[in-house]
Amino acid sequence: MAVSLDTTKLSNFIDGKWVDVRKSTAVINPATGEEIVDVPLSDAGSVDDAVAAAKKAQKEWALVPAPQRAEILYQVGTLLKERKERLSQLLTMENGKVLEEARGEVQEGIDMAFYMAGEGRRLFGQTTPAELNNKFAMSQRAPVGVVGIITPWNFPIAIATWKSFPAIVAGNAVIWKPATETPIMAYELAKIFEEAGLPNGVINVVFGSGQMVGNAMVHHDDIRVISFTGSNDIGRNIAADCGRKLKKVSLEMGGKNAVIVMDDADIDLAVEGILWSAFGTSGQRCTACSRVIVHEAVKEKLEEKLLQQMQHLTIGNGLNETIKVGPIINKVGLEKIKDYIEIGKKEGATLLEGGYELSGTDYMGGNFFIPTLFTDVEPTMRIAQEEIFGPVVSLIPVQSFEEAIEVNNGVSYGLSSSIFTRDVNRVFQAQRDLDTGIVYVNAGTTGAEIHLPFGGTKGTGNGHRDSGVQALDVFTEWKAIYVDYSGKLQRAQIDVE
Ligand code: UN1
């Protein structure tokens, strides 16, 4: 049975209270065009209110022992687990991804809750010898204070958990701006935090546009960290603004990820890996495969098998369990994909399959684009360089392993890469030479697990990582502590023989 929301208009969640905002906009189901709920369009005043509440709450929260803070995350994990099916269906309604993938995304949130709750009993620092006798030296993590997280529509719950859970377990308070396209996951997660007993003001959700709410967060002096996932253009601006304020900023800004298929690869396996990572989530993952770099010896075979298998990709409303490829998030996303098809054709790439928007009764009201394959693509073409964020793959033939690595690395992004080969030497050379934050061997480019660092090199980020224990570095400061128990003044670097 279809699930439903308990409200027709969402509210902000500030200081543990649900706060109405006058201005709002409709959230549209991308598979049907139907309005699901209204989402607030808050102004800078709401951010000020949220920060004031967060500042107050954080002082007390930081004094709660971390294992006790973690108990609340365990409770959050339990509630997420209990509501997995409800959340997954709502996620499919607001984002469009097919139900199986929605369930996978909610599972990422559950995994992150239990993983980060475990950190409540670790949050390891170091103890280390001191230079002087009768002196003790150690380092430990300290919370930063009030942190701001800005999350995207393509993983509205998983990415929110990657950022908010480490922030919370480390003793920070959070201001969270979810994407206006997908606010329902934020609403449901805020309710879960409330029920789990998180003290008022430790998490505050402010709905609204990047221009208004995001900007106000970036410029607010009392928000000491911004963690952002979204487009490269916006990320660069955020970094520049945060730089002037000496604010810590963690960015994750997409990819142009490739699967390399070598001449000795298991071609059937490679086809499966490509289909899943290129057309799953309709290509709307930062980690999606949008280039296939193929050794010329197996190019024809790969093309043939890909074309065959693409015929089995069912497209439609993701709530229907037989559907494999859901809609594109909105009309803007759809237009961008259509533009890239034209660009690819003009550049001289061969359109092997697809290349058009789907219309007709089955697709009425939704934004559907057929899985598309270009071949004989040159590595320098725009379709091989720029992020399209749709179900479009460019096949690039190469003559050697070395050329494959060079082509993989010849883009401005560096998130994820993959190689299909049976040669153990190539496996280890590839994992060393592929310039991306994530490398897969004999698997597609998607499917990162939450206990490993998520992020990438070059235009993908600015050196920080989401998820994994590394996420704690974003939300903590290192404090070095020296305890002298000699009873006299000992001078480091001076009173040593
Ligand atoms: C994203 O696309 O921004 O590795 C996140 C994956 C998922 C997360 C993707 N676990 O594809």
Short mmCIF file of C-alpha atoms and ligand atoms in Angstrom, two decimals:
data_model
loop_
_atom_site.label_atom_id
_atom_site.label_comp_id
_atom_site.label_asym_id
_atom_site.label_seq_id
_atom_site.Cartn_x
_atom_site.Cartn_y
_atom_site.Cartn_z
CA MET A 1 0.00 0.00 0.00
CA ALA A 2 1.27 3.47 -0.83
CA VAL A 3 2.53 5.47 2.12
CA SER A 4 1.46 9.05 2.75
CA LEU A 5 2.76 12.11 4.55
CA ASP A 6 1.13 13.40 7.72
CA THR A 7 1.05 17.00 6.43
CA THR A 8 0.47 19.01 3.26
CA LYS A 9 3.05 21.63 4.17
CA LEU A 10 6.43 21.02 5.77
CA SER A 11 7.81 23.23 8.55
CA ASN A 12 11.31 24.14 9.61
CA PHE A 13 12.65 22.35 12.68
CA ILE A 14 14.33 24.90 14.95
CA ASP A 15 15.18 24.45 18.64
CA GLY A 16 13.05 21.31 18.76
CA LYS A 17 9.94 23.12 17.47
CA TRP A 18 8.18 22.93 14.13
CA VAL A 19 8.16 26.45 12.78
CA ASP A 20 5.88 27.54 9.92
CA VAL A 21 7.20 29.78 7.16
CA ARG A 22 4.90 31.94 5.05
CA LYS A 23 6.53 31.47 1.65
CA SER A 24 6.64 28.00 0.13
CA THR A 25 6.91 26.08 -3.11
CA ALA A 26 5.56 22.75 -4.32
CA VAL A 27 7.58 19.52 -4.29
CA ILE A 28 6.94 17.64 -7.54
CA ASN A 29 7.05 13.88 -8.05
CA PRO A 30 9.43 13.60 -11.05
CA ALA A 31 7.73 10.43 -12.31
CA THR A 32 4.21 11.89 -12.48
CA GLY A 33 4.42 15.67 -12.28
CA GLU A 34 2.08 15.59 -9.26
CA GLU A 35 2.53 17.92 -6.31
CA ILE A 36 3.38 15.95 -3.18
CA VAL A 37 3.73 18.61 -0.47
CA ASP A 38 4.74 22.25 0.03
CA VAL A 39 8.23 23.07 1.25
CA PRO A 40 9.10 26.33 3.03
CA LEU A 41 11.22 28.97 1.33
CA SER A 42 12.85 30.43 4.42
CA ASP A 43 14.83 33.65 4.63
CA ALA A 44 18.01 34.61 6.46
CA GLY A 45 15.99 35.29 9.63
CA SER A 46 15.27 31.57 9.99
CA VAL A 47 18.99 30.84 9.73
CA ASP A 48 19.65 33.40 12.50
CA ASP A 49 17.04 31.74 14.72
CA ALA A 50 18.48 28.31 14.04
CA VAL A 51 22.04 29.43 14.78
CA ALA A 52 21.00 31.10 18.05
CA ALA A 53 19.33 27.86 19.15
CA ALA A 54 22.25 25.74 17.97
CA LYS A 55 24.81 27.88 19.79
CA LYS A 56 23.00 27.49 23.07
CA ALA A 57 22.34 23.77 22.62
CA GLN A 58 25.89 23.00 21.53
CA LYS A 59 27.44 24.19 24.80
CA GLU A 60 25.51 21.56 26.75
CA TRP A 61 25.69 18.89 24.06
CA ALA A 62 29.50 19.08 24.02
CA LEU A 63 29.49 18.22 27.75
CA VAL A 64 27.39 15.08 27.30
CA PRO A 65 29.84 12.15 27.27
CA ALA A 66 30.30 10.91 23.71
CA PRO A 67 29.05 7.36 24.50
CA GLN A 68 25.80 8.93 25.69
CA ARG A 69 25.57 11.12 22.59
CA ALA A 70 26.02 7.90 20.63
CA GLU A 71 23.08 6.23 22.41
CA ILE A 72 20.81 8.68 20.60
CA LEU A 73 22.35 7.72 17.25
CA TYR A 74 21.72 4.04 18.04
CA GLN A 75 18.10 4.99 18.61
CA VAL A 76 18.06 6.95 15.34
CA GLY A 77 19.42 3.85 13.57
CA THR A 78 16.73 1.67 15.13
CA LEU A 79 13.95 4.04 14.04
CA LEU A 80 15.41 4.29 10.52
CA LYS A 81 15.40 0.50 10.37
CA GLU A 82 11.81 0.25 11.58
CA ARG A 83 10.70 2.82 8.97
CA LYS A 84 12.90 1.63 6.12
CA GLU A 85 10.04 0.71 3.80
CA ARG A 86 8.04 3.89 4.47
CA LEU A 87 11.11 6.08 3.97
CA SER A 88 12.08 4.23 0.79
CA GLN A 89 8.66 4.77 -0.79
CA LEU A 90 8.65 8.45 0.12
CA LEU A 91 12.17 8.75 -1.27
CA THR A 92 11.06 7.24 -4.58
CA MET A 93 8.13 9.68 -4.67
CA GLU A 94 10.24 12.80 -4.17
CA ASN A 95 13.44 11.80 -5.96
CA GLY A 96 12.26 9.26 -8.54
CA LYS A 97 14.95 6.61 -7.98
CA VAL A 98 13.57 3.09 -8.23
CA LEU A 99 12.38 1.44 -5.03
CA GLU A 100 15.22 -1.07 -4.86
CA GLU A 101 17.74 1.77 -4.95
CA ALA A 102 15.72 3.86 -2.51
CA ARG A 103 15.88 0.96 -0.06
CA GLY A 104 19.63 0.81 -0.64
CA GLU A 105 19.96 4.50 0.10
CA VAL A 106 17.97 4.27 3.34
CA GLN A 107 20.20 1.31 4.26
CA GLU A 108 23.23 3.59 3.88
CA GLY A 109 21.65 5.85 6.48
CA ILE A 110 21.03 2.93 8.83
CA ASP A 111 24.62 1.72 8.39
CA MET A 112 25.95 5.21 9.03
CA ALA A 113 23.91 5.55 12.24
CA PHE A 114 25.32 2.38 13.78
CA TYR A 115 28.83 3.05 12.50
CA MET A 116 28.96 6.59 13.87
CA ALA A 117 27.29 5.53 17.11
CA GLY A 118 30.26 3.18 17.54
CA GLU A 119 32.51 6.24 17.25
CA GLY A 120 30.98 7.47 20.50
CA ARG A 121 33.19 4.89 22.23
CA ARG A 122 36.21 5.56 20.03
CA LEU A 123 36.76 9.12 18.74
CA PHE A 124 40.39 8.14 19.08
CA GLY A 125 43.16 10.61 19.71
CA GLN A 126 46.80 9.73 20.29
CA THR A 127 48.99 9.35 23.32
CA THR A 128 52.66 9.75 22.57
CA PRO A 129 55.92 10.13 24.53
CA ALA A 130 56.88 13.64 25.62
CA GLU A 131 60.38 15.03 25.07
CA LEU A 132 60.87 15.54 28.79
CA ASN A 133 60.72 13.26 31.77
CA ASN A 134 57.60 13.30 33.98
CA LYS A 135 55.54 14.85 31.25
CA PHE A 136 52.55 13.39 29.42
CA ALA A 137 51.47 14.26 25.86
CA MET A 138 48.25 13.46 24.05
CA SER A 139 45.92 14.74 21.35
CA GLN A 140 42.16 14.62 21.26
CA ARG A 141 39.29 15.74 19.08
CA ALA A 142 37.21 18.74 20.13
CA PRO A 143 33.91 19.75 18.53
CA VAL A 144 34.03 22.81 16.29
CA GLY A 145 30.74 24.30 17.52
CA VAL A 146 27.90 25.06 15.14
CA VAL A 147 28.28 23.43 11.73
CA GLY A 148 26.32 23.90 8.50
CA ILE A 149 25.47 21.10 6.11
CA ILE A 150 24.05 21.60 2.63
CA THR A 151 22.82 18.41 0.99
CA PRO A 152 21.77 17.50 -2.57
CA TRP A 153 18.60 15.97 -4.03
CA ASN A 154 20.23 12.88 -5.52
CA PHE A 155 20.95 11.17 -2.15
CA PRO A 156 18.69 13.16 0.17
CA ILE A 157 18.97 10.85 3.15
CA ALA A 158 22.31 9.03 2.78
CA ILE A 159 24.41 12.16 2.29
CA ALA A 160 22.59 13.90 5.14
CA THR A 161 23.57 11.04 7.44
CA TRP A 162 27.21 11.09 6.21
CA LYS A 163 27.42 14.68 7.38
CA SER A 164 25.08 15.06 10.35
CA PHE A 165 25.89 11.86 12.26
CA PRO A 166 29.65 12.46 12.61
CA ALA A 167 28.96 16.12 13.46
CA ILE A 168 26.52 15.14 16.19
CA VAL A 169 28.52 12.32 17.77
CA ALA A 170 31.52 14.65 17.94
CA GLY A 171 29.54 17.17 20.02
CA ASN A 172 28.54 19.80 17.46
CA ALA A 173 25.16 21.35 16.74
CA VAL A 174 23.96 21.32 13.14
CA ILE A 175 22.14 23.68 10.79
CA TRP A 176 20.93 21.64 7.83
CA LYS A 177 19.69 22.97 4.51
CA PRO A 178 18.28 20.10 2.44
CA ALA A 179 17.67 20.43 -1.31
CA THR A 180 14.23 21.95 -1.97
CA GLU A 181 13.51 19.21 -4.55
CA THR A 182 13.71 16.49 -1.87
CA PRO A 183 12.75 17.86 1.57
CA ILE A 184 10.64 14.90 2.69
CA MET A 185 13.64 12.83 3.77
CA ALA A 186 14.80 15.79 5.88
CA TYR A 187 11.38 16.14 7.47
CA GLU A 188 11.24 12.42 8.28
CA LEU A 189 14.80 12.36 9.62
CA ALA A 190 14.15 15.41 11.81
CA LYS A 191 11.11 13.63 13.27
CA ILE A 192 13.31 10.61 13.97
CA PHE A 193 15.90 12.79 15.76
CA GLU A 194 13.07 14.29 17.81
CA GLU A 195 11.70 10.88 18.78
CA ALA A 196 15.15 9.52 19.53
CA GLY A 197 15.52 12.21 22.18
CA LEU A 198 18.13 14.48 20.63
CA PRO A 199 18.10 17.66 22.77
CA ASN A 200 16.40 20.72 21.27
CA GLY A 201 18.64 22.79 19.02
CA VAL A 202 21.26 20.11 18.35
CA ILE A 203 19.87 19.67 14.84
CA ASN A 204 17.97 22.42 13.07
CA VAL A 205 16.47 22.03 9.61
CA VAL A 206 15.97 25.19 7.55
CA PHE A 207 14.29 24.64 4.19
CA GLY A 208 14.84 27.04 1.35
CA SER A 209 16.95 28.04 -1.61
CA GLY A 210 20.72 28.03 -1.81
CA GLN A 211 20.66 31.70 -2.67
CA MET A 212 18.79 32.62 0.46
CA VAL A 213 19.35 29.96 3.12
CA GLY A 214 22.65 28.51 1.84
CA ASN A 215 24.15 31.96 1.43
CA ALA A 216 23.03 33.05 4.88
CA MET A 217 24.71 29.95 6.34
CA VAL A 218 27.95 30.53 4.46
CA HIS A 219 28.09 34.14 5.65
CA HIS A 220 27.02 33.55 9.26
CA ASP A 221 30.00 34.13 11.58
CA ASP A 222 28.80 31.61 14.15
CA ILE A 223 28.73 28.69 11.70
CA ARG A 224 32.32 27.48 11.74
CA VAL A 225 32.15 24.66 9.17
CA ILE A 226 30.28 24.26 5.92
CA SER A 227 29.98 20.77 4.45
CA PHE A 228 28.52 20.90 0.96
CA THR A 229 27.66 18.37 -1.73
CA GLY A 230 26.51 19.79 -5.05
CA SER A 231 27.72 21.42 -8.23
CA ASN A 232 31.26 22.56 -8.91
CA ASP A 233 30.26 26.18 -9.62
CA ILE A 234 28.40 26.60 -6.36
CA GLY A 235 31.10 24.75 -4.42
CA ARG A 236 33.80 27.09 -5.70
CA ASN A 237 31.81 30.15 -4.63
CA ILE A 238 31.18 28.66 -1.21
CA ALA A 239 34.89 27.93 -0.83
CA ALA A 240 35.81 31.50 -1.79
CA ASP A 241 33.31 33.00 0.65
CA CYS A 242 34.35 30.64 3.44
CA GLY A 243 38.01 31.36 2.69
CA ARG A 244 37.56 35.05 3.44
CA LYS A 245 36.02 34.13 6.79
CA LEU A 246 38.63 31.43 7.54
CA LYS A 247 35.77 28.99 7.79
CA LYS A 248 36.47 25.31 7.31
CA VAL A 249 34.74 24.01 4.18
CA SER A 250 34.34 20.46 2.90
CA LEU A 251 33.21 20.07 -0.71
CA GLU A 252 32.04 17.13 -2.80
CA MET A 253 31.24 18.23 -6.33
CA GLY A 254 30.70 15.37 -8.73
CA GLY A 255 32.63 13.35 -11.22
CA LYS A 256 33.22 12.17 -14.77
CA ASN A 257 33.73 8.57 -13.80
CA ALA A 258 34.99 5.89 -16.14
CA VAL A 259 34.92 2.12 -16.41
CA ILE A 260 38.01 0.74 -18.16
CA VAL A 261 37.46 -2.54 -20.02
CA MET A 262 40.73 -4.29 -20.89
CA ASP A 263 41.23 -6.90 -23.61
CA ASP A 264 41.36 -9.72 -21.02
CA ALA A 265 38.20 -8.64 -19.15
CA ASP A 266 35.17 -10.81 -18.43
CA ILE A 267 32.99 -8.92 -20.90
CA ASP A 268 29.64 -10.11 -19.54
CA LEU A 269 30.62 -8.96 -16.08
CA ALA A 270 31.83 -5.62 -17.44
CA VAL A 271 28.50 -5.14 -19.24
CA GLU A 272 26.62 -5.74 -16.00
CA GLY A 273 28.88 -3.32 -14.14
CA ILE A 274 28.47 -0.63 -16.79
CA LEU A 275 24.68 -0.95 -16.98
CA TRP A 276 24.29 -0.75 -13.21
CA SER A 277 26.63 2.17 -12.66
CA ALA A 278 25.68 4.14 -15.79
CA PHE A 279 21.92 3.76 -15.90
CA GLY A 280 21.05 3.03 -12.27
CA THR A 281 19.61 6.14 -10.60
CA SER A 282 19.23 7.31 -14.24
CA GLY A 283 22.90 8.31 -14.12
CA GLN A 284 22.17 10.87 -11.43
CA ARG A 285 24.90 9.81 -9.02
CA CYS A 286 28.12 11.70 -8.49
CA THR A 287 29.72 8.28 -8.90
CA ALA A 288 27.78 7.30 -12.04
CA CYS A 289 29.75 5.83 -14.93
CA SER A 290 29.60 8.28 -17.83
CA ARG A 291 32.63 7.08 -19.78
CA VAL A 292 33.64 3.59 -20.87
CA ILE A 293 37.27 3.37 -21.88
CA VAL A 294 37.55 0.20 -23.92
CA HIS A 295 40.51 -1.64 -25.40
CA GLU A 296 40.04 -1.71 -29.19
CA ALA A 297 40.38 -5.52 -29.27
CA VAL A 298 37.08 -5.94 -27.38
CA LYS A 299 35.27 -2.78 -28.49
CA GLU A 300 32.88 -4.41 -30.95
CA LYS A 301 32.00 -7.25 -28.63
CA LEU A 302 31.34 -4.83 -25.77
CA GLU A 303 29.18 -2.56 -27.93
CA GLU A 304 27.12 -5.48 -29.15
CA LYS A 305 26.50 -6.86 -25.66
CA LEU A 306 25.76 -3.44 -24.19
CA LEU A 307 23.20 -2.76 -26.92
CA GLN A 308 21.59 -6.14 -26.33
CA GLN A 309 21.31 -5.64 -22.59
CA MET A 310 20.12 -2.03 -22.83
CA GLN A 311 16.94 -3.33 -24.46
CA HIS A 312 15.99 -4.92 -21.13
CA LEU A 313 16.14 -1.66 -19.16
CA THR A 314 12.55 -0.88 -18.23
CA ILE A 315 11.87 2.83 -17.76
CA GLY A 316 9.10 4.40 -15.70
CA ASN A 317 7.78 5.15 -12.23
CA GLY A 318 10.19 3.68 -9.68
CA LEU A 319 7.35 2.65 -7.36
CA ASN A 320 6.64 -0.12 -9.84
CA GLU A 321 9.05 -2.91 -8.85
CA THR A 322 9.62 -4.06 -12.44
CA ILE A 323 11.13 -0.69 -13.40
CA LYS A 324 14.92 -0.40 -13.62
CA VAL A 325 15.38 3.24 -14.68
CA GLY A 326 13.39 6.05 -13.07
CA PRO A 327 12.86 9.68 -14.09
CA ILE A 328 15.19 12.68 -14.24
CA ILE A 329 14.76 14.96 -11.24
CA ASN A 330 13.23 17.96 -13.07
CA LYS A 331 12.85 19.79 -16.36
CA VAL A 332 16.13 21.67 -15.93
CA GLY A 333 17.99 18.36 -15.56
CA LEU A 334 16.19 16.98 -18.59
CA GLU A 335 17.04 20.00 -20.75
CA LYS A 336 20.70 19.76 -19.76
CA ILE A 337 20.82 16.12 -20.90
CA LYS A 338 19.10 17.00 -24.19
CA ASP A 339 21.64 19.77 -24.78
CA TYR A 340 24.52 17.32 -24.30
CA ILE A 341 23.04 14.93 -26.85
CA GLU A 342 23.14 17.71 -29.42
CA ILE A 343 26.65 18.69 -28.37
CA GLY A 344 27.80 15.07 -28.75
CA LYS A 345 26.29 14.78 -32.22
CA LYS A 346 27.83 18.07 -33.33
CA GLU A 347 31.22 17.01 -32.02
CA GLY A 348 31.05 13.98 -34.30
CA ALA A 349 30.44 11.16 -31.81
CA THR A 350 28.34 8.24 -33.06
CA LEU A 351 24.97 7.90 -31.35
CA LEU A 352 24.54 4.13 -31.07
CA GLU A 353 21.41 4.02 -28.96
CA GLY A 354 18.83 6.36 -27.41
CA GLY A 355 19.34 10.11 -27.33
CA TYR A 356 15.78 11.29 -26.72
CA GLU A 357 13.23 12.18 -24.10
CA LEU A 358 10.39 9.67 -23.67
CA SER A 359 6.86 10.90 -24.14
CA GLY A 360 3.45 9.27 -24.57
CA THR A 361 0.88 7.96 -22.14
CA ASP A 362 3.26 5.75 -20.14
CA TYR A 363 5.47 8.72 -19.35
CA MET A 364 2.81 11.42 -18.93
CA GLY A 365 3.76 14.20 -16.55
CA GLY A 366 7.19 12.75 -15.77
CA ASN A 367 10.73 13.55 -16.94
CA PHE A 368 12.00 10.44 -18.68
CA PHE A 369 15.09 10.04 -20.81
CA ILE A 370 16.08 6.88 -22.61
CA PRO A 371 19.40 5.24 -21.69
CA THR A 372 21.86 6.48 -24.29
CA LEU A 373 25.14 5.23 -25.71
CA PHE A 374 27.61 7.24 -27.77
CA THR A 375 30.61 5.53 -29.32
CA ASP A 376 33.86 6.56 -31.04
CA VAL A 377 34.05 9.43 -28.62
CA GLU A 378 37.28 11.41 -28.45
CA PRO A 379 38.59 11.97 -24.92
CA THR A 380 38.63 15.74 -25.46
CA MET A 381 34.98 16.05 -26.56
CA ARG A 382 32.71 17.89 -24.17
CA ILE A 383 30.54 14.79 -23.66
CA ALA A 384 33.70 13.03 -22.46
CA GLN A 385 34.76 15.88 -20.18
CA GLU A 386 31.70 17.46 -18.56
CA GLU A 387 29.28 16.05 -16.01
CA ILE A 388 25.93 15.33 -17.71
CA PHE A 389 24.08 13.80 -14.72
CA GLY A 390 21.84 11.59 -16.79
CA PRO A 391 21.72 8.14 -18.41
CA VAL A 392 24.28 8.92 -21.09
CA VAL A 393 27.51 6.97 -21.65
CA SER A 394 30.42 7.77 -23.95
CA LEU A 395 32.50 4.88 -25.23
CA ILE A 396 36.14 5.85 -25.84
CA PRO A 397 38.35 3.30 -27.67
CA VAL A 398 42.02 3.03 -26.64
CA GLN A 399 44.97 0.92 -27.75
CA SER A 400 46.72 0.13 -24.49
CA PHE A 401 46.51 0.00 -20.71
CA GLU A 402 48.71 3.11 -20.44
CA GLU A 403 46.41 5.05 -22.76
CA ALA A 404 43.38 3.92 -20.74
CA ILE A 405 44.89 5.33 -17.55
CA GLU A 406 45.81 8.56 -19.31
CA VAL A 407 42.28 9.00 -20.68
CA ASN A 408 40.76 8.20 -17.31
CA ASN A 409 42.90 10.86 -15.64
CA GLY A 410 42.46 13.43 -18.41
CA VAL A 411 39.39 15.11 -16.93
CA SER A 412 38.97 17.84 -14.36
CA TYR A 413 37.17 15.55 -11.87
CA GLY A 414 38.54 12.68 -9.78
CA LEU A 415 35.78 10.87 -7.89
CA SER A 416 35.48 7.24 -8.96
CA SER A 417 37.05 4.89 -11.51
CA SER A 418 36.93 1.21 -12.34
CA ILE A 419 38.87 -1.38 -14.28
CA PHE A 420 37.77 -4.76 -15.57
CA THR A 421 40.78 -7.06 -16.08
CA ARG A 422 42.01 -10.47 -14.97
CA ASP A 423 45.65 -9.40 -14.88
CA VAL A 424 46.82 -8.96 -11.29
CA ASN A 425 49.73 -6.73 -12.34
CA ARG A 426 47.36 -4.35 -14.10
CA VAL A 427 45.05 -4.36 -11.10
CA PHE A 428 47.79 -3.06 -8.83
CA GLN A 429 49.18 -0.63 -11.40
CA ALA A 430 45.69 0.73 -11.96
CA GLN A 431 44.89 1.24 -8.28
CA ARG A 432 48.15 3.15 -8.00
CA ASP A 433 47.81 5.27 -11.15
CA LEU A 434 44.08 6.05 -11.37
CA ASP A 435 43.78 9.59 -10.05
CA THR A 436 40.44 9.27 -8.24
CA GLY A 437 39.37 9.09 -4.60
CA ILE A 438 37.60 5.77 -5.20
CA VAL A 439 38.86 2.87 -7.37
CA TYR A 440 36.93 -0.30 -8.19
CA VAL A 441 38.36 -3.50 -9.64
CA ASN A 442 35.95 -5.74 -11.57
CA ALA A 443 32.92 -3.70 -10.45
CA GLY A 444 31.21 -0.55 -11.73
CA THR A 445 31.90 2.97 -10.44
CA THR A 446 29.10 3.12 -7.83
CA GLY A 447 28.46 1.44 -4.51
CA ALA A 448 30.76 3.13 -2.00
CA GLU A 449 30.40 1.76 1.55
CA ILE A 450 29.91 4.16 4.47
CA HIS A 451 32.90 3.14 6.59
CA LEU A 452 35.37 4.18 3.89
CA PRO A 453 36.23 7.76 2.94
CA PHE A 454 34.00 9.17 0.17
CA GLY A 455 35.32 11.94 -2.06
CA GLY A 456 37.78 12.67 -4.78
CA THR A 457 40.70 14.52 -6.25
CA LYS A 458 40.95 17.61 -8.49
CA GLY A 459 37.61 19.31 -9.30
CA THR A 460 35.66 16.80 -7.22
CA GLY A 461 36.58 18.30 -3.89
CA ASN A 462 38.99 20.22 -1.73
CA GLY A 463 40.79 17.46 0.09
CA HIS A 464 38.14 16.49 2.63
CA ARG A 465 36.10 13.32 2.78
CA ASP A 466 32.51 12.46 3.61
CA SER A 467 31.70 9.30 5.58
CA GLY A 468 34.34 6.97 7.00
CA VAL A 469 36.25 7.91 10.11
CA GLN A 470 37.74 10.71 7.98
CA ALA A 471 34.41 12.58 8.16
CA LEU A 472 35.27 13.31 11.80
CA ASP A 473 38.16 15.49 10.64
CA VAL A 474 35.68 17.88 9.04
CA PHE A 475 33.69 18.33 12.24
CA THR A 476 36.45 18.38 14.85
CA GLU A 477 39.53 20.38 15.78
CA TRP A 478 42.63 18.61 17.03
CA LYS A 479 43.73 19.65 20.49
CA ALA A 480 47.26 18.82 21.76
CA ILE A 481 47.50 18.49 25.54
CA TYR A 482 50.65 18.42 27.67
CA VAL A 483 50.54 17.49 31.37
CA ASP A 484 53.72 18.14 33.31
CA TYR A 485 53.94 16.15 36.55
CA SER A 486 57.59 16.94 37.39
CA GLY A 487 56.69 19.69 39.84
CA LYS A 488 59.14 22.06 38.19
CA LEU A 489 59.16 24.21 35.05
CA GLN A 490 60.49 22.07 32.21
CA ARG A 491 61.19 23.89 28.99
CA ALA A 492 60.61 21.93 25.78
CA GLN A 493 63.45 22.06 23.25
CA ILE A 494 65.66 23.81 25.84
CA ASP A 495 65.96 21.57 28.90
CA VAL A 496 67.06 18.57 26.88
CA GLU A 497 70.62 17.27 26.79
C1 UN1 B 1 26.46 10.43 -4.73
O1 UN1 B 1 26.20 10.13 -5.87
O2 UN1 B 1 26.64 11.61 -4.42
O3 UN1 B 1 28.74 5.10 -4.09
C2 UN1 B 1 26.53 9.44 -3.62
C3 UN1 B 1 27.56 5.32 -4.39
C4 UN1 B 1 26.58 5.63 -3.29
C5 UN1 B 1 26.63 7.07 -2.92
C6 UN1 B 1 26.59 8.03 -4.06
N1 UN1 B 1 26.87 4.80 -2.16
O4 UN1 B 1 27.17 5.30 -5.54
#
